[in-house]
mmCIF file with all atom_site columns, C-alpha atoms in Angstrom:
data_model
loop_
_atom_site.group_PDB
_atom_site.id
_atom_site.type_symbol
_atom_site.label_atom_id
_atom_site.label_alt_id
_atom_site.label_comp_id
_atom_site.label_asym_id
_atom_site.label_entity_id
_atom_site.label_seq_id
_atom_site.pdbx_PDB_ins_code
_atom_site.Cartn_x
_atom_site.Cartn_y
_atom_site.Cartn_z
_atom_site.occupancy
_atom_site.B_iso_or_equiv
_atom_site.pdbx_formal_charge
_atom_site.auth_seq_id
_atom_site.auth_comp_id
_atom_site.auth_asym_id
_atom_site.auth_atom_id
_atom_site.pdbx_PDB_model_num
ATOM 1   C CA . UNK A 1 1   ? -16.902 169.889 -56.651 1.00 0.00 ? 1   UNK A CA 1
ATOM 2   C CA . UNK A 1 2   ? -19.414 167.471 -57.570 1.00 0.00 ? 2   UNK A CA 1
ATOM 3   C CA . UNK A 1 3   ? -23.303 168.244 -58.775 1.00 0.00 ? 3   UNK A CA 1
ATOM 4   C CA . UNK A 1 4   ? -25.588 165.885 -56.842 1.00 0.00 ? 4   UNK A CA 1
ATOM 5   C CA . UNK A 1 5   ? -28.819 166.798 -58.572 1.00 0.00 ? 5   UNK A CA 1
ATOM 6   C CA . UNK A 1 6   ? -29.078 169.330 -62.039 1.00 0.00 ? 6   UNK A CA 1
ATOM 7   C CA . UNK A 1 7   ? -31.728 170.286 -63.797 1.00 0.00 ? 7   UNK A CA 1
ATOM 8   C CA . UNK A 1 8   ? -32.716 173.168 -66.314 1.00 0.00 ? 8   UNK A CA 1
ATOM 9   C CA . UNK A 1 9   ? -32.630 176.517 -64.815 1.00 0.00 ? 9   UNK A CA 1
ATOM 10  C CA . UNK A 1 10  ? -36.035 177.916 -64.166 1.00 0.00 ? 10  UNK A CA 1
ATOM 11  C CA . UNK A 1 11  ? -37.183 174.284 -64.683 1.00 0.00 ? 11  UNK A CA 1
ATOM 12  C CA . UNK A 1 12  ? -39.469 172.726 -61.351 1.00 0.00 ? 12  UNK A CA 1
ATOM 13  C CA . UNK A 1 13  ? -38.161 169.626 -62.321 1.00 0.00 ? 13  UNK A CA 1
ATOM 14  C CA . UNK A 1 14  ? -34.905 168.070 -60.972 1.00 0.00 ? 14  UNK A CA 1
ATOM 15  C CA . UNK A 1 15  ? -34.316 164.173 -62.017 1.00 0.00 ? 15  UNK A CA 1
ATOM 16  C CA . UNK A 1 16  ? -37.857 163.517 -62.909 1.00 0.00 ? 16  UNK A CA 1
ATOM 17  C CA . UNK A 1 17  ? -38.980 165.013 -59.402 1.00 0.00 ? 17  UNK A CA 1
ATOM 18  C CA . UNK A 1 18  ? -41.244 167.837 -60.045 1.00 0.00 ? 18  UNK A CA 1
ATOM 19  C CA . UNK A 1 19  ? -41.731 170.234 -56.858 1.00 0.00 ? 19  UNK A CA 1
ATOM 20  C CA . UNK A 1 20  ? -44.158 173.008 -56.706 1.00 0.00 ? 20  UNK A CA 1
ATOM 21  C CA . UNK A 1 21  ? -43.331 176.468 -58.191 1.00 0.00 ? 21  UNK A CA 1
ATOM 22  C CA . UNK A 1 22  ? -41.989 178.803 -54.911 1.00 0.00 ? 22  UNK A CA 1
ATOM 23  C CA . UNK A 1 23  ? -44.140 181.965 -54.140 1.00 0.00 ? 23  UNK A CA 1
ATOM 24  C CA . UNK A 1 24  ? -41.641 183.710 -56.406 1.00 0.00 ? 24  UNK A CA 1
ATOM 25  C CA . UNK A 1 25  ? -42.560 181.961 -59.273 1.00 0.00 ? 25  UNK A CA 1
ATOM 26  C CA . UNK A 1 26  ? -46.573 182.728 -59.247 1.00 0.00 ? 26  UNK A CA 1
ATOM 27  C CA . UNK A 1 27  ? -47.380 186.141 -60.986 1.00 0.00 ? 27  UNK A CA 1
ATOM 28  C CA . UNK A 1 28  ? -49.600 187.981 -58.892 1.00 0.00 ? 28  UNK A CA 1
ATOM 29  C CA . UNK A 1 29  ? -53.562 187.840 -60.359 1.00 0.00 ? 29  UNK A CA 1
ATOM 30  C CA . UNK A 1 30  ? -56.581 189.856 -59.814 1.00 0.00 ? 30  UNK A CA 1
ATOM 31  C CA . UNK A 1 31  ? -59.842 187.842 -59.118 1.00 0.00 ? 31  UNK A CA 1
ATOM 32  C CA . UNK A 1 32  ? -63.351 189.146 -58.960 1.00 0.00 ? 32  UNK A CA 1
ATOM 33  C CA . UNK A 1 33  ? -65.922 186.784 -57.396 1.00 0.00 ? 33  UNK A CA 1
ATOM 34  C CA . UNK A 1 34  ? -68.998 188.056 -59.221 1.00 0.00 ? 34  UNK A CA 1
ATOM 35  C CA . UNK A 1 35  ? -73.001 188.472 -57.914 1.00 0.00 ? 35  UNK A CA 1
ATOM 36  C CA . UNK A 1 36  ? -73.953 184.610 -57.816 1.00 0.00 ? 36  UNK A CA 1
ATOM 37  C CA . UNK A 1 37  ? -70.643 183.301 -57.946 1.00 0.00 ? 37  UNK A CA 1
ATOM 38  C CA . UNK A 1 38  ? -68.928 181.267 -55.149 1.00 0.00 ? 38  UNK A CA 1
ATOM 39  C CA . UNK A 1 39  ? -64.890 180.703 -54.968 1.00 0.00 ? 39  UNK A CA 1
ATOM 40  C CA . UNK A 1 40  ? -63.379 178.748 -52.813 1.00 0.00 ? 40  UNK A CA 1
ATOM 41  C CA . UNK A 1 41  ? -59.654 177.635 -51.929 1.00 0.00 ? 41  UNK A CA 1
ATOM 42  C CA . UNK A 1 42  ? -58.068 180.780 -53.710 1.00 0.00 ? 42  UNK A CA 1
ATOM 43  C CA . UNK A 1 43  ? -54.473 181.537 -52.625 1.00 0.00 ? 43  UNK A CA 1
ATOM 44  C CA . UNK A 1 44  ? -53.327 185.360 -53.225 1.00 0.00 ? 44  UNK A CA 1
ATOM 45  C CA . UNK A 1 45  ? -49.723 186.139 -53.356 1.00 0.00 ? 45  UNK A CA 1
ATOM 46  C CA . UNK A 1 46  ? -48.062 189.206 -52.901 1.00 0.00 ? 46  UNK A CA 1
ATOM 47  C CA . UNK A 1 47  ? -48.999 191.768 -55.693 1.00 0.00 ? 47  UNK A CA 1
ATOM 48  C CA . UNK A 1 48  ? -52.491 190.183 -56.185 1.00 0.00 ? 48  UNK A CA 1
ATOM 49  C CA . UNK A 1 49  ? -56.154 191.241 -55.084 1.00 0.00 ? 49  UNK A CA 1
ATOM 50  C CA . UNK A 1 50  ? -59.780 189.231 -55.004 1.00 0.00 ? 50  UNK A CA 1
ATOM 51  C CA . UNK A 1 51  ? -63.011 191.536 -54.707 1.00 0.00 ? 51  UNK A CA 1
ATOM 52  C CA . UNK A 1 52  ? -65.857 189.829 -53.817 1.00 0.00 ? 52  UNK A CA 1
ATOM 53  C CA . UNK A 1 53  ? -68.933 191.456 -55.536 1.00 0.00 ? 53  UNK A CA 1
ATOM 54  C CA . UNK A 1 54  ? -71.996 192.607 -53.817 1.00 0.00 ? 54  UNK A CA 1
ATOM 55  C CA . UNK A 1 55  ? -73.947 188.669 -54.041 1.00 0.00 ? 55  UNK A CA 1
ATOM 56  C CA . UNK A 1 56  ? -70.289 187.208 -54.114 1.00 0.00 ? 56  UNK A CA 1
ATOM 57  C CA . UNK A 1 57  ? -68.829 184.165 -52.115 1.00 0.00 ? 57  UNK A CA 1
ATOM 58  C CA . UNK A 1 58  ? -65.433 183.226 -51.135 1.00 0.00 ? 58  UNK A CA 1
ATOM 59  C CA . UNK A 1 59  ? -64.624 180.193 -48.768 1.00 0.00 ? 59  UNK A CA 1
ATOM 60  C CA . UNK A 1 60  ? -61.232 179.580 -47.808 1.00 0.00 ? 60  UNK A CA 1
ATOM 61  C CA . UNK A 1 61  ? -59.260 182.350 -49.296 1.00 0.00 ? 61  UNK A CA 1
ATOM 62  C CA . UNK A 1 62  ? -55.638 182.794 -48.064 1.00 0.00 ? 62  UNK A CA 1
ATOM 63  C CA . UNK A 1 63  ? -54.466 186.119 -48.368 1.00 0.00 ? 63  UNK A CA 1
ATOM 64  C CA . UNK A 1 64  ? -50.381 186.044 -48.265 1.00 0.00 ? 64  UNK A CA 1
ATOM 65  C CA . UNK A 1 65  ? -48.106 188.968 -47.284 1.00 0.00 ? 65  UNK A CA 1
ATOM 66  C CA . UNK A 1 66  ? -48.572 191.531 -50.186 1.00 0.00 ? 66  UNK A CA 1
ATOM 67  C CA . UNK A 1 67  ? -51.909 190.301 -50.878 1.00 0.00 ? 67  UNK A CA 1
ATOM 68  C CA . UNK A 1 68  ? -55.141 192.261 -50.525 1.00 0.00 ? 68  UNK A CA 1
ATOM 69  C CA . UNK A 1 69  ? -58.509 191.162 -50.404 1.00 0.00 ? 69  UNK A CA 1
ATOM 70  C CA . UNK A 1 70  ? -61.998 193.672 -50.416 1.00 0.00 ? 70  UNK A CA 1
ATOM 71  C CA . UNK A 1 71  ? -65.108 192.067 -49.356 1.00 0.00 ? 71  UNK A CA 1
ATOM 72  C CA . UNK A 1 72  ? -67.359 194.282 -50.852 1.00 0.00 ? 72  UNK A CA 1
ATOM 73  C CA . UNK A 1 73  ? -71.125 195.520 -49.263 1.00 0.00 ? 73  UNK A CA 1
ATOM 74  C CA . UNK A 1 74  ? -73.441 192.527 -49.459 1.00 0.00 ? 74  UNK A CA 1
ATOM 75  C CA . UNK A 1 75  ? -70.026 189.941 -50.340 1.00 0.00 ? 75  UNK A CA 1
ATOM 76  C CA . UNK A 1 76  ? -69.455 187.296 -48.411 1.00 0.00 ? 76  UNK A CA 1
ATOM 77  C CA . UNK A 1 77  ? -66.435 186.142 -46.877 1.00 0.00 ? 77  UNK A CA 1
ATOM 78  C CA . UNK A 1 78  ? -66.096 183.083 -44.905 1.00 0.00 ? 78  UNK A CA 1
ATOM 79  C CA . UNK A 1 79  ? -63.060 180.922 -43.305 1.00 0.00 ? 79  UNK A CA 1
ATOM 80  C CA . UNK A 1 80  ? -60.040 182.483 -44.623 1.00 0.00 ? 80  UNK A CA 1
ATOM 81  C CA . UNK A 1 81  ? -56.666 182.859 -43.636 1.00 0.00 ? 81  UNK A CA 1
ATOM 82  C CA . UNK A 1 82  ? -55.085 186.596 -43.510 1.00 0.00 ? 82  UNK A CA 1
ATOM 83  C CA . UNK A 1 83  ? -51.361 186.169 -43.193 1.00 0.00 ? 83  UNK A CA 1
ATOM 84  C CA . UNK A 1 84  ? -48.737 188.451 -41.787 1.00 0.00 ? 84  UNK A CA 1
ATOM 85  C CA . UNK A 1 85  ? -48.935 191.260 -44.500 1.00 0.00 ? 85  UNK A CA 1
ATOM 86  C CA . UNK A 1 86  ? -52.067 190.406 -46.036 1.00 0.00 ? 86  UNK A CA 1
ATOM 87  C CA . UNK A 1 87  ? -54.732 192.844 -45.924 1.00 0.00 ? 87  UNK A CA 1
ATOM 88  C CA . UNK A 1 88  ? -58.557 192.207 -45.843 1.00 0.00 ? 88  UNK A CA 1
ATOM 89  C CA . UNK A 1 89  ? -60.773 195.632 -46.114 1.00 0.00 ? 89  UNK A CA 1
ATOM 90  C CA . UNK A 1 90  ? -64.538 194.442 -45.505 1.00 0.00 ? 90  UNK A CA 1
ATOM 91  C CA . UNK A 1 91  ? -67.295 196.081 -46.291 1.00 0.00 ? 91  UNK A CA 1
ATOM 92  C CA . UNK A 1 92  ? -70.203 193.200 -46.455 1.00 0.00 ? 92  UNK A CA 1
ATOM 93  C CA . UNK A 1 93  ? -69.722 190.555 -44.059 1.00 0.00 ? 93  UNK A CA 1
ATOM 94  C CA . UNK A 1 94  ? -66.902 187.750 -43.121 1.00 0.00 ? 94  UNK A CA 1
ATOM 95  C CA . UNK A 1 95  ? -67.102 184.906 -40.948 1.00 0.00 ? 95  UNK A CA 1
ATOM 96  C CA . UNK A 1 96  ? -64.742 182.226 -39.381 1.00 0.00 ? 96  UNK A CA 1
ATOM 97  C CA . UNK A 1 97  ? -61.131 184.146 -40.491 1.00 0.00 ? 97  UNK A CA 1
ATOM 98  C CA . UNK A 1 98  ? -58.013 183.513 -39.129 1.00 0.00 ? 98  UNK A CA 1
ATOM 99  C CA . UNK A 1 99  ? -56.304 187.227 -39.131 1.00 0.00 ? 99  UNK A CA 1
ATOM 100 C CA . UNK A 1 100 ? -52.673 187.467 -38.598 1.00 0.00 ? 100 UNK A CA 1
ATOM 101 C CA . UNK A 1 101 ? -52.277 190.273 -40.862 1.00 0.00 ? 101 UNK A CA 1
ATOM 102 C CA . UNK A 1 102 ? -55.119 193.616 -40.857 1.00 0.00 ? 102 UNK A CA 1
ATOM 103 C CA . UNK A 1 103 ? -58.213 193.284 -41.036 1.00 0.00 ? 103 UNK A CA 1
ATOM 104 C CA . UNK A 1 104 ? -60.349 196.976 -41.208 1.00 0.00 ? 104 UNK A CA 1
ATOM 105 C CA . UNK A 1 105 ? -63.880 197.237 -40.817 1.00 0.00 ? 105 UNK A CA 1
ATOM 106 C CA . UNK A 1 106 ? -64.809 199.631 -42.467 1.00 0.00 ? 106 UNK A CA 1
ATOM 107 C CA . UNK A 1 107 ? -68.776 199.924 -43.585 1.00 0.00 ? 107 UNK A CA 1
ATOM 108 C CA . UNK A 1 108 ? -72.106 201.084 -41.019 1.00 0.00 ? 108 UNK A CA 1
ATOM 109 C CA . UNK A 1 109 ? -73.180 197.544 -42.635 1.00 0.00 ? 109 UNK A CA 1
ATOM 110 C CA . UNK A 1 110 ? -69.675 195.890 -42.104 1.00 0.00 ? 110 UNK A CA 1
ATOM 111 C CA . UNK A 1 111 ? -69.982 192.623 -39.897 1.00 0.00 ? 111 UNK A CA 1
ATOM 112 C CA . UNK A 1 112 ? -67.138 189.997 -38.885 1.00 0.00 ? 112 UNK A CA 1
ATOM 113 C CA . UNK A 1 113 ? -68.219 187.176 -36.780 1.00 0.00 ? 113 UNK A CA 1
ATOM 114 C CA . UNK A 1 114 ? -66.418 184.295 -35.029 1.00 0.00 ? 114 UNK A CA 1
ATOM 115 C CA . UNK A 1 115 ? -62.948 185.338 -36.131 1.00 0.00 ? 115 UNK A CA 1
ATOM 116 C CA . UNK A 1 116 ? -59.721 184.874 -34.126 1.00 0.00 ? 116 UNK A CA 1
ATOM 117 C CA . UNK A 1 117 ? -56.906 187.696 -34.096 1.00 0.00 ? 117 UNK A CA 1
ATOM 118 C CA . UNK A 1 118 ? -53.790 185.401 -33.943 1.00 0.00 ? 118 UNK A CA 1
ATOM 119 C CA . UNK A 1 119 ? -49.719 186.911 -33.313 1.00 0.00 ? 119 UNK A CA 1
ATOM 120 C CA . UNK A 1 120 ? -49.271 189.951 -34.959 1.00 0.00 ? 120 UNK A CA 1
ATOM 121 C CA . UNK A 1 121 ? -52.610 190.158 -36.380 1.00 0.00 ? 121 UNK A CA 1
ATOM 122 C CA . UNK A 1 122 ? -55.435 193.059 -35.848 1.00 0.00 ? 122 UNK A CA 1
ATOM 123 C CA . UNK A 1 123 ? -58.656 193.740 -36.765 1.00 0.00 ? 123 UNK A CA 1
ATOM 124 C CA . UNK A 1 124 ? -60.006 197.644 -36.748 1.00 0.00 ? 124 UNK A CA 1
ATOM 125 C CA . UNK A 1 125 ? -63.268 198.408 -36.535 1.00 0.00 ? 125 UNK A CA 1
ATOM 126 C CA . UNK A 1 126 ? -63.704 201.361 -38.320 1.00 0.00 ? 126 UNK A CA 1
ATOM 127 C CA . UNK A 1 127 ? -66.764 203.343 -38.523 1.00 0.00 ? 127 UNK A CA 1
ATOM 128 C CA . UNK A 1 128 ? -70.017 203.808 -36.266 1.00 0.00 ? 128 UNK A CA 1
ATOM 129 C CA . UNK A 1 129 ? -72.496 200.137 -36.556 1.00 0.00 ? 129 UNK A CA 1
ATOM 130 C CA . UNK A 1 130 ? -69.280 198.198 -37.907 1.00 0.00 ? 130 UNK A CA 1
ATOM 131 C CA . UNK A 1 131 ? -69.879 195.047 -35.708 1.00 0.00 ? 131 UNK A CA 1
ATOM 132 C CA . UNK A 1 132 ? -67.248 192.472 -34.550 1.00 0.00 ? 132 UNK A CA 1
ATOM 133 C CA . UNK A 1 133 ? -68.987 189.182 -32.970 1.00 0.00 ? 133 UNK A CA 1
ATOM 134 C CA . UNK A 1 134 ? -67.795 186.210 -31.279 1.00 0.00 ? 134 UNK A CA 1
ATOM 135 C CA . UNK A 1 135 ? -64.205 187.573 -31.779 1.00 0.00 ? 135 UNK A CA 1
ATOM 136 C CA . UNK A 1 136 ? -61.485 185.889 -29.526 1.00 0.00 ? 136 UNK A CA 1
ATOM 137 C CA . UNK A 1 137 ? -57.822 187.662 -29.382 1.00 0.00 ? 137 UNK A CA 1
ATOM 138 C CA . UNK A 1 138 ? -55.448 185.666 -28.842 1.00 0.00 ? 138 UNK A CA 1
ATOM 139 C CA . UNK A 1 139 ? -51.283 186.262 -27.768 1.00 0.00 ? 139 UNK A CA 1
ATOM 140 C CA . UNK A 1 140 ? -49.959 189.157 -29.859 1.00 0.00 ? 140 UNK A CA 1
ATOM 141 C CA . UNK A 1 141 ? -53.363 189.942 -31.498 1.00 0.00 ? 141 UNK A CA 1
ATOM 142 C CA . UNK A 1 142 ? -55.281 193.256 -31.070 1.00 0.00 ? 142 UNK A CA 1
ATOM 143 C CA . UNK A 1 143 ? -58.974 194.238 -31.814 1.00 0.00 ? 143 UNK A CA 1
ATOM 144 C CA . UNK A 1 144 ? -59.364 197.974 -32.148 1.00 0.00 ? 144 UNK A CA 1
ATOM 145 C CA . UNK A 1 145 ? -62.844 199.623 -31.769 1.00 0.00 ? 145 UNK A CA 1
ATOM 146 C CA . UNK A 1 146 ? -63.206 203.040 -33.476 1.00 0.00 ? 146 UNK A CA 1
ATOM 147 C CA . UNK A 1 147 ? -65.280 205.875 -33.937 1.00 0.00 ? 147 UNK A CA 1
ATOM 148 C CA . UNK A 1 148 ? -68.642 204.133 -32.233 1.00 0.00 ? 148 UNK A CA 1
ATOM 149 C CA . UNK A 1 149 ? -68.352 200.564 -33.744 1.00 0.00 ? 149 UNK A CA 1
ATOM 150 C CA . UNK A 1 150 ? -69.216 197.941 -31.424 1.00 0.00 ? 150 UNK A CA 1
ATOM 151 C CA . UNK A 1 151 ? -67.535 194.257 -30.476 1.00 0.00 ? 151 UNK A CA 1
ATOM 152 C CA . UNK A 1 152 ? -69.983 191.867 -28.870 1.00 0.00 ? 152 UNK A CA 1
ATOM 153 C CA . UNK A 1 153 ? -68.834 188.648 -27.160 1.00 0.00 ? 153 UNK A CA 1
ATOM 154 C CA . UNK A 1 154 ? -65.126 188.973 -27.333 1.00 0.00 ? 154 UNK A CA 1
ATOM 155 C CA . UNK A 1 155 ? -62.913 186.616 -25.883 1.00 0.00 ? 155 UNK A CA 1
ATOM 156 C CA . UNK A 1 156 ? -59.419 188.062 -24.721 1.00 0.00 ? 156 UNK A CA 1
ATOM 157 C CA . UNK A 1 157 ? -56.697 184.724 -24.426 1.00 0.00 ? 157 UNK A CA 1
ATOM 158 C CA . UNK A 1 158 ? -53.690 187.138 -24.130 1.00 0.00 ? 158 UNK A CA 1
ATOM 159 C CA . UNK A 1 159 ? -54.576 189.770 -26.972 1.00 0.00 ? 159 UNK A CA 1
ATOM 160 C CA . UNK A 1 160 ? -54.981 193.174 -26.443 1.00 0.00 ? 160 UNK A CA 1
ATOM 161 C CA . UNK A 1 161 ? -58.435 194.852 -26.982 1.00 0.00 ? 161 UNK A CA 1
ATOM 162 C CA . UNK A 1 162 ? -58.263 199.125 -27.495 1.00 0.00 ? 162 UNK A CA 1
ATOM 163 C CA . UNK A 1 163 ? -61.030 201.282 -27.344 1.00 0.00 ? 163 UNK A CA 1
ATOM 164 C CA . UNK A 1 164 ? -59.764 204.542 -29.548 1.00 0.00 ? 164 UNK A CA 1
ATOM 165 C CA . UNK A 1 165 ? -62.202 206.239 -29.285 1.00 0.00 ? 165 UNK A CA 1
ATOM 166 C CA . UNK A 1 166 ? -64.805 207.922 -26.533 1.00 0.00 ? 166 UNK A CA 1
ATOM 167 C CA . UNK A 1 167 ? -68.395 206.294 -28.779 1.00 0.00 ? 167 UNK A CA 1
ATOM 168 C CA . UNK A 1 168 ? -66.290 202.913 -29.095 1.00 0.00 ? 168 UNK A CA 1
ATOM 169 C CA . UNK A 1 169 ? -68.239 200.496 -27.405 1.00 0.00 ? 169 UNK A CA 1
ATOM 170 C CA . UNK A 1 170 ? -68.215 196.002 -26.716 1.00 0.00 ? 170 UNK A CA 1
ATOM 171 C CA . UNK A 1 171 ? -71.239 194.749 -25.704 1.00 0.00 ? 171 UNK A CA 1
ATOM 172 C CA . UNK A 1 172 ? -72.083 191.293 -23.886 1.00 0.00 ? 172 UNK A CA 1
ATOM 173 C CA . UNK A 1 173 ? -69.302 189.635 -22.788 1.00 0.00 ? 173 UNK A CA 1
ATOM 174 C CA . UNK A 1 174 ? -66.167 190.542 -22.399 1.00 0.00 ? 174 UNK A CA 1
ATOM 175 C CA . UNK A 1 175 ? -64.189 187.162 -21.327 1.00 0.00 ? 175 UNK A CA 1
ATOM 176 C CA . UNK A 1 176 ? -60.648 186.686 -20.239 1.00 0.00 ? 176 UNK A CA 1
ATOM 177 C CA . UNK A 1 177 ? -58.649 182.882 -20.427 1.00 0.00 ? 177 UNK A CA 1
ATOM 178 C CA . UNK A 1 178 ? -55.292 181.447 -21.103 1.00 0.00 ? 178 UNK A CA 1
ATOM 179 C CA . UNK A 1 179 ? -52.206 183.476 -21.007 1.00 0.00 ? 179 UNK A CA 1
#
């Protein structure tokens, strides 16, 4: 048995090659993104949580499995990435997310615009004048409108769209293309 490469256990450095720590490694954080304050490029890991303030900005979150993330009323939210697992509860307003994990909407203020529901991903709409706009579904994805909350625009490319309840509503266009 020969070793080809050894280094210091724990160590993320093997022969003067230093690789990045695994997911494993991080220790989960909580973030707040304060009134005024704008965040961008955070990465949560499994354990870990950002809340974005009322006045708050985050760009380009990613929210990994085991990772939450609570936009709250009058936060903004804008071009992140909701794995499988993650979780994203809004309550102000998000715009341009990639959702593969759940997304609820879940404010009479709550709006998500110009998102895209990707394999295994859904986003709920939750309560009566939680909007969804511009959202396209695609393969394996699934909006759900609930209890009077309304999608406008949606774009079905193989996703599922389910309307749970009798006041659940989409408005505009409803558009069908791809698979």
């Amino acid at each position: 048995f020969t070793t080809l490469a050894s280094g210091i256990p724990g160590s993320d450095n093997i022969r003067g090659v230093s690789f990045a720590p695994s997911a494993d490694d991080v220790t989960p954080t909580s973030v707040t993104v304060s009134s005024g304050v704008t965040s961008t490029g955070l990465t949560v890991t499994s354990g870990g949580s950002i809340t974005i303030l009322n006045g708050g900005t985050a760009v380009g979150t990613t929210v990994l499995s085991g990772g939450t993330e609570l936009v709250s009323s009058g936060g903004i939210d804008s071009g992140s990435d909701i794995a499988l697992g993650g979780d994203e509860t809004v309550l102000g307003s998000t715009s341009g997310d990639t959702v593969g994990g759940i997304q609820l909407v879940s404010a009479a203020t709550a709006v998500v615009s110009n998102e895209i529901i990707v394999n295994g991903g859904s986003v709920d709409l939750f309560l009566k004048g939680a909007i969804a706009n511009n959202t396209t579904v695609e393969t394996g994805g699934t909006l759900n409108i609930n209890g009077a909350a309304t999608a406008y625009a949606t774009v079905l490319d193989g996703g599922q769209l389910n309307l749970e309840s009798a006041k659940a509503s989409f408005g505009g266009s409803l558009t069908f293309e791809g698979s």
